[in-house]
Amino acid sequence: MPISYANSIEKREGSGGVDLEAERHLLDEIRRGNKGAFQNLVSPLIAKSYRSALAILGSTQLAEEAVQNSLIESYSTIMSGKEIFNFRGWFSRVIAHRSLDIARKEKNYKNNVDIGEIELEDASASPVENVLRKEQSKQIIEAIMNLELQQRIVVGLYYFQELKIEEIATMLAIKEGTVKSRLYHARLKLNHILHSSNPHVKEGLI
């Protein structure tokens, strides 16, 4: 399924996905062979999923690979007849797992993000915490690229995929305290990076 992920970051999410009743209908249609139903199901999730993979992997190429792998896995799972009660939440975790798979395989992959290609709204005047939650600042994405891999992973999972601390700990097979520590140090570094590049951003916002 050819999709331009960088160009898809344009307010395509709407409310972030379809409601559960419509979701069940689309899943049934997909199993009946309606390819358009699959597009309707996943399209509202692509932009957020791409940003999440990008935050974790630090590479547009690898982020696209993670999303593509997730789409293939999702379609295969649906067609296998497996029950999926909340596709949006389930797909979010598939994205996280496939991103982590690639991150572990490509630990030394050089970041190659062209921040100018990512069409996000400029919300740099907002508090950093809120901007991270909204995923709407080019400056934030660029700053995340400067974090170490372990920090990018927890930031991506916590802020972009909106997983809980305990969920991240289980996924990464580490202690909850370790997740909190990595988030804490990631926030400190992001504050420093953002304040250094833009003095109008006050340190200590997170």
PDB file of C-alpha atoms in Angstrom, residues 2-173:
ATOM      1  CA  PRO A   2       1.961   3.047  -1.206  1.00  0.00           C
ATOM      2  CA  ILE A   3       1.576   5.898   1.262  1.00  0.00           C
ATOM      3  CA  SER A   4       3.680   9.055   1.564  1.00  0.00           C
ATOM      4  CA  TYR A   5       4.020   9.118   5.326  1.00  0.00           C
ATOM      5  CA  ALA A   6       5.758  12.460   5.682  1.00  0.00           C
ATOM      6  CA  ASN A   7       3.122  14.105   3.524  1.00  0.00           C
ATOM      7  CA  SER A   8       0.345  12.373   5.441  1.00  0.00           C
ATOM      8  CA  ILE A   9       1.014  14.507   8.515  1.00  0.00           C
ATOM      9  CA  GLU A  10      -1.645  16.955   7.574  1.00  0.00           C
ATOM     10  CA  LYS A  11      -4.620  16.826  10.003  1.00  0.00           C
ATOM     11  CA  ARG A  12      -5.813  13.496   8.680  1.00  0.00           C
ATOM     12  CA  GLU A  13      -6.482  12.017  12.084  1.00  0.00           C
ATOM     13  CA  GLY A  14      -9.653  13.945  12.869  1.00  0.00           C
ATOM     14  CA  SER A  15     -10.788  12.521  16.199  1.00  0.00           C
ATOM     15  CA  GLY A  16      -8.006   9.927  16.040  1.00  0.00           C
ATOM     16  CA  GLY A  17      -9.998   7.073  14.551  1.00  0.00           C
ATOM     17  CA  VAL A  18     -13.473   5.649  13.933  1.00  0.00           C
ATOM     18  CA  ASP A  19     -15.859   4.689  16.748  1.00  0.00           C
ATOM     19  CA  LEU A  20     -16.026   1.082  17.884  1.00  0.00           C
ATOM     20  CA  GLU A  21     -19.277   0.261  16.115  1.00  0.00           C
ATOM     21  CA  ALA A  22     -18.012   1.623  12.805  1.00  0.00           C
ATOM     22  CA  GLU A  23     -14.722  -0.134  13.465  1.00  0.00           C
ATOM     23  CA  ARG A  24     -16.449  -3.513  13.800  1.00  0.00           C
ATOM     24  CA  HIS A  25     -18.346  -2.869  10.576  1.00  0.00           C
ATOM     25  CA  LEU A  26     -15.117  -2.052   8.731  1.00  0.00           C
ATOM     26  CA  LEU A  27     -13.416  -5.171  10.098  1.00  0.00           C
ATOM     27  CA  ASP A  28     -16.309  -7.291   8.800  1.00  0.00           C
ATOM     28  CA  GLU A  29     -16.108  -5.573   5.413  1.00  0.00           C
ATOM     29  CA  ILE A  30     -12.358  -6.198   5.218  1.00  0.00           C
ATOM     30  CA  ARG A  31     -12.888  -9.906   5.902  1.00  0.00           C
ATOM     31  CA  ARG A  32     -15.422  -9.940   3.073  1.00  0.00           C
ATOM     32  CA  GLY A  33     -12.726  -8.691   0.724  1.00  0.00           C
ATOM     33  CA  ASN A  34     -13.467  -4.957   0.709  1.00  0.00           C
ATOM     34  CA  LYS A  35      -9.998  -3.408   0.275  1.00  0.00           C
ATOM     35  CA  GLY A  36     -11.407   0.112   0.564  1.00  0.00           C
ATOM     36  CA  ALA A  37     -12.623  -0.700   4.075  1.00  0.00           C
ATOM     37  CA  PHE A  38      -9.043  -1.344   5.196  1.00  0.00           C
ATOM     38  CA  GLN A  39      -7.975   2.038   3.842  1.00  0.00           C
ATOM     39  CA  ASN A  40     -10.844   3.692   5.717  1.00  0.00           C
ATOM     40  CA  LEU A  41      -9.886   1.903   8.917  1.00  0.00           C
ATOM     41  CA  VAL A  42      -6.184   2.756   8.952  1.00  0.00           C
ATOM     42  CA  SER A  43      -6.076   6.162   7.228  1.00  0.00           C
ATOM     43  CA  PRO A  44      -7.008   8.166  10.366  1.00  0.00           C
ATOM     44  CA  LEU A  45      -4.152   6.450  12.238  1.00  0.00           C
ATOM     45  CA  ILE A  46      -1.305   6.795   9.742  1.00  0.00           C
ATOM     46  CA  ALA A  47      -0.051  10.286  10.619  1.00  0.00           C
ATOM     47  CA  LYS A  48       0.172   9.657  14.360  1.00  0.00           C
ATOM     48  CA  SER A  49       1.729   6.237  13.807  1.00  0.00           C
ATOM     49  CA  TYR A  50       4.356   7.694  11.492  1.00  0.00           C
ATOM     50  CA  ARG A  51       5.263  10.432  13.984  1.00  0.00           C
ATOM     51  CA  SER A  52       5.503   7.869  16.754  1.00  0.00           C
ATOM     52  CA  ALA A  53       7.815   5.623  14.719  1.00  0.00           C
ATOM     53  CA  LEU A  54       9.842   8.670  13.691  1.00  0.00           C
ATOM     54  CA  ALA A  55      10.294   9.758  17.306  1.00  0.00           C
ATOM     55  CA  ILE A  56      11.530   6.291  18.261  1.00  0.00           C
ATOM     56  CA  LEU A  57      13.691   5.564  15.222  1.00  0.00           C
ATOM     57  CA  GLY A  58      14.998   8.995  14.256  1.00  0.00           C
ATOM     58  CA  SER A  59      14.833   8.120  10.566  1.00  0.00           C
ATOM     59  CA  THR A  60      12.148   8.772   7.978  1.00  0.00           C
ATOM     60  CA  GLN A  61      13.139   5.636   6.080  1.00  0.00           C
ATOM     61  CA  LEU A  62      12.929   3.390   9.150  1.00  0.00           C
ATOM     62  CA  ALA A  63       9.704   5.055  10.316  1.00  0.00           C
ATOM     63  CA  GLU A  64       8.110   4.283   6.953  1.00  0.00           C
ATOM     64  CA  GLU A  65       9.322   0.688   7.240  1.00  0.00           C
ATOM     65  CA  ALA A  66       7.790   0.360  10.710  1.00  0.00           C
ATOM     66  CA  VAL A  67       4.422   1.693   9.520  1.00  0.00           C
ATOM     67  CA  GLN A  68       4.435  -0.468   6.404  1.00  0.00           C
ATOM     68  CA  ASN A  69       5.264  -3.574   8.436  1.00  0.00           C
ATOM     69  CA  SER A  70       2.464  -2.716  10.860  1.00  0.00           C
ATOM     70  CA  LEU A  71      -0.049  -2.296   8.051  1.00  0.00           C
ATOM     71  CA  ILE A  72       0.892  -5.664   6.556  1.00  0.00           C
ATOM     72  CA  GLU A  73       0.668  -7.353   9.952  1.00  0.00           C
ATOM     73  CA  SER A  74      -2.674  -5.690  10.652  1.00  0.00           C
ATOM     74  CA  TYR A  75      -4.229  -6.785   7.378  1.00  0.00           C
ATOM     75  CA  SER A  76      -2.985 -10.349   7.840  1.00  0.00           C
ATOM     76  CA  THR A  77      -4.314 -10.484  11.387  1.00  0.00           C
ATOM     77  CA  ILE A  78      -7.721  -9.164  10.361  1.00  0.00           C
ATOM     78  CA  MET A  79      -7.978 -11.638   7.494  1.00  0.00           C
ATOM     79  CA  SER A  80      -7.007 -14.493   9.817  1.00  0.00           C
ATOM     80  CA  GLY A  81     -10.286 -13.898  11.660  1.00  0.00           C
ATOM     81  CA  LYS A  82      -8.679 -12.934  14.965  1.00  0.00           C
ATOM     82  CA  GLU A  83     -10.956 -10.792  17.130  1.00  0.00           C
ATOM     83  CA  ILE A  84      -9.724  -7.225  17.584  1.00  0.00           C
ATOM     84  CA  PHE A  85     -11.954  -5.343  20.029  1.00  0.00           C
ATOM     85  CA  ASN A  86     -10.263  -1.949  19.821  1.00  0.00           C
ATOM     86  CA  PHE A  87      -8.343  -1.635  16.578  1.00  0.00           C
ATOM     87  CA  ARG A  88      -6.945   1.799  17.337  1.00  0.00           C
ATOM     88  CA  GLY A  89      -5.393   0.669  20.623  1.00  0.00           C
ATOM     89  CA  TRP A  90      -4.255  -2.621  19.120  1.00  0.00           C
ATOM     90  CA  PHE A  91      -2.664  -0.905  16.108  1.00  0.00           C
ATOM     91  CA  SER A  92      -0.898   1.543  18.416  1.00  0.00           C
ATOM     92  CA  ARG A  93       0.848  -1.359  20.115  1.00  0.00           C
ATOM     93  CA  VAL A  94       1.712  -3.010  16.825  1.00  0.00           C
ATOM     94  CA  ILE A  95       3.409   0.221  15.734  1.00  0.00           C
ATOM     95  CA  ALA A  96       5.317   0.340  19.012  1.00  0.00           C
ATOM     96  CA  HIS A  97       6.479  -3.269  18.735  1.00  0.00           C
ATOM     97  CA  ARG A  98       7.518  -3.007  15.088  1.00  0.00           C
ATOM     98  CA  SER A  99       9.381   0.240  15.804  1.00  0.00           C
ATOM     99  CA  LEU A 100      11.205  -1.430  18.674  1.00  0.00           C
ATOM    100  CA  ASP A 101      12.083  -4.402  16.473  1.00  0.00           C
ATOM    101  CA  ILE A 102      13.717  -2.088  13.961  1.00  0.00           C
ATOM    102  CA  ALA A 103      15.394   0.010  16.669  1.00  0.00           C
ATOM    103  CA  ARG A 104      17.028  -3.085  18.134  1.00  0.00           C
ATOM    104  CA  LYS A 105      18.182  -4.194  14.702  1.00  0.00           C
ATOM    105  CA  GLU A 106      19.403  -0.770  13.618  1.00  0.00           C
ATOM    106  CA  LYS A 107      20.994   0.559  16.799  1.00  0.00           C
ATOM    107  CA  ASN A 108      23.728   2.369  14.932  1.00  0.00           C
ATOM    108  CA  TYR A 109      21.529   3.650  12.122  1.00  0.00           C
ATOM    109  CA  LYS A 110      22.395   7.287  11.439  1.00  0.00           C
ATOM    110  CA  ASN A 111      19.545   9.769  11.858  1.00  0.00           C
ATOM    111  CA  ASN A 112      18.531  11.123   8.463  1.00  0.00           C
ATOM    112  CA  VAL A 113      15.472  13.239   9.212  1.00  0.00           C
ATOM    113  CA  ASP A 114      14.895  16.244   7.016  1.00  0.00           C
ATOM    114  CA  ILE A 115      12.833  18.267   9.443  1.00  0.00           C
ATOM    115  CA  GLY A 116      11.642  20.514   6.625  1.00  0.00           C
ATOM    116  CA  GLU A 117       9.717  17.584   5.117  1.00  0.00           C
ATOM    117  CA  ILE A 118       7.558  17.135   8.209  1.00  0.00           C
ATOM    118  CA  GLU A 119       4.497  19.336   7.890  1.00  0.00           C
ATOM    119  CA  LEU A 120       3.512  19.988  11.486  1.00  0.00           C
ATOM    120  CA  GLU A 121       1.871  23.025  12.970  1.00  0.00           C
ATOM    121  CA  ASP A 122       4.209  25.365  14.790  1.00  0.00           C
ATOM    122  CA  ALA A 123       3.249  25.241  18.450  1.00  0.00           C
ATOM    123  CA  SER A 124       6.623  26.207  19.847  1.00  0.00           C
ATOM    124  CA  ALA A 125       5.073  28.879  22.042  1.00  0.00           C
ATOM    125  CA  SER A 126       3.188  26.228  24.020  1.00  0.00           C
ATOM    126  CA  PRO A 127       4.644  24.588  27.125  1.00  0.00           C
ATOM    127  CA  VAL A 128       6.920  21.740  26.086  1.00  0.00           C
ATOM    128  CA  GLU A 129       4.826  19.156  27.898  1.00  0.00           C
ATOM    129  CA  ASN A 130       1.695  20.151  25.989  1.00  0.00           C
ATOM    130  CA  VAL A 131       3.545  20.298  22.697  1.00  0.00           C
ATOM    131  CA  LEU A 132       4.852  16.777  23.243  1.00  0.00           C
ATOM    132  CA  ARG A 133       1.344  15.597  23.970  1.00  0.00           C
ATOM    133  CA  LYS A 134      -0.032  17.300  20.857  1.00  0.00           C
ATOM    134  CA  GLU A 135       2.893  16.246  18.632  1.00  0.00           C
ATOM    135  CA  GLN A 136       2.600  19.514  16.701  1.00  0.00           C
ATOM    136  CA  SER A 137       6.008  21.159  16.818  1.00  0.00           C
ATOM    137  CA  LYS A 138       8.790  20.742  14.283  1.00  0.00           C
ATOM    138  CA  GLN A 139      11.128  22.068  16.938  1.00  0.00           C
ATOM    139  CA  ILE A 140      10.102  19.302  19.352  1.00  0.00           C
ATOM    140  CA  ILE A 141      10.583  16.574  16.736  1.00  0.00           C
ATOM    141  CA  GLU A 142      14.013  17.963  15.875  1.00  0.00           C
ATOM    142  CA  ALA A 143      14.961  18.074  19.567  1.00  0.00           C
ATOM    143  CA  ILE A 144      13.838  14.464  20.069  1.00  0.00           C
ATOM    144  CA  MET A 145      16.226  13.432  17.295  1.00  0.00           C
ATOM    145  CA  ASN A 146      19.075  14.556  19.554  1.00  0.00           C
ATOM    146  CA  LEU A 147      18.115  12.184  22.357  1.00  0.00           C
ATOM    147  CA  GLU A 148      19.796   8.850  22.897  1.00  0.00           C
ATOM    148  CA  LEU A 149      17.948   5.839  21.497  1.00  0.00           C
ATOM    149  CA  GLN A 150      16.717   4.643  24.920  1.00  0.00           C
ATOM    150  CA  GLN A 151      15.307   8.091  25.654  1.00  0.00           C
ATOM    151  CA  ARG A 152      13.689   8.426  22.211  1.00  0.00           C
ATOM    152  CA  ILE A 153      11.972   5.087  22.711  1.00  0.00           C
ATOM    153  CA  VAL A 154      10.331   6.005  26.033  1.00  0.00           C
ATOM    154  CA  VAL A 155       9.383   9.468  24.749  1.00  0.00           C
ATOM    155  CA  GLY A 156       7.823   7.924  21.652  1.00  0.00           C
ATOM    156  CA  LEU A 157       5.906   5.314  23.620  1.00  0.00           C
ATOM    157  CA  TYR A 158       4.763   7.644  26.402  1.00  0.00           C
ATOM    158  CA  TYR A 159       3.912  10.846  24.538  1.00  0.00           C
ATOM    159  CA  PHE A 160       3.153   9.652  21.019  1.00  0.00           C
ATOM    160  CA  GLN A 161       1.656   6.215  21.605  1.00  0.00           C
ATOM    161  CA  GLU A 162       0.242   7.326  24.988  1.00  0.00           C
ATOM    162  CA  LEU A 163       1.206   4.107  26.732  1.00  0.00           C
ATOM    163  CA  LYS A 164       1.263   3.975  30.522  1.00  0.00           C
ATOM    164  CA  ILE A 165       4.497   3.694  32.485  1.00  0.00           C
ATOM    165  CA  GLU A 166       3.730   0.091  33.431  1.00  0.00           C
ATOM    166  CA  GLU A 167       2.910  -0.807  29.818  1.00  0.00           C
ATOM    167  CA  ILE A 168       6.227   0.613  28.626  1.00  0.00           C
ATOM    168  CA  ALA A 169       8.098  -1.228  31.373  1.00  0.00           C
ATOM    169  CA  THR A 170       6.493  -4.513  30.345  1.00  0.00           C
ATOM    170  CA  MET A 171       7.122  -3.891  26.649  1.00  0.00           C
ATOM    171  CA  LEU A 172      10.802  -3.064  27.221  1.00  0.00           C
ATOM    172  CA  ALA A 173      11.303  -5.641  29.996  1.00  0.00           C
TER     173      ALA A 173
END
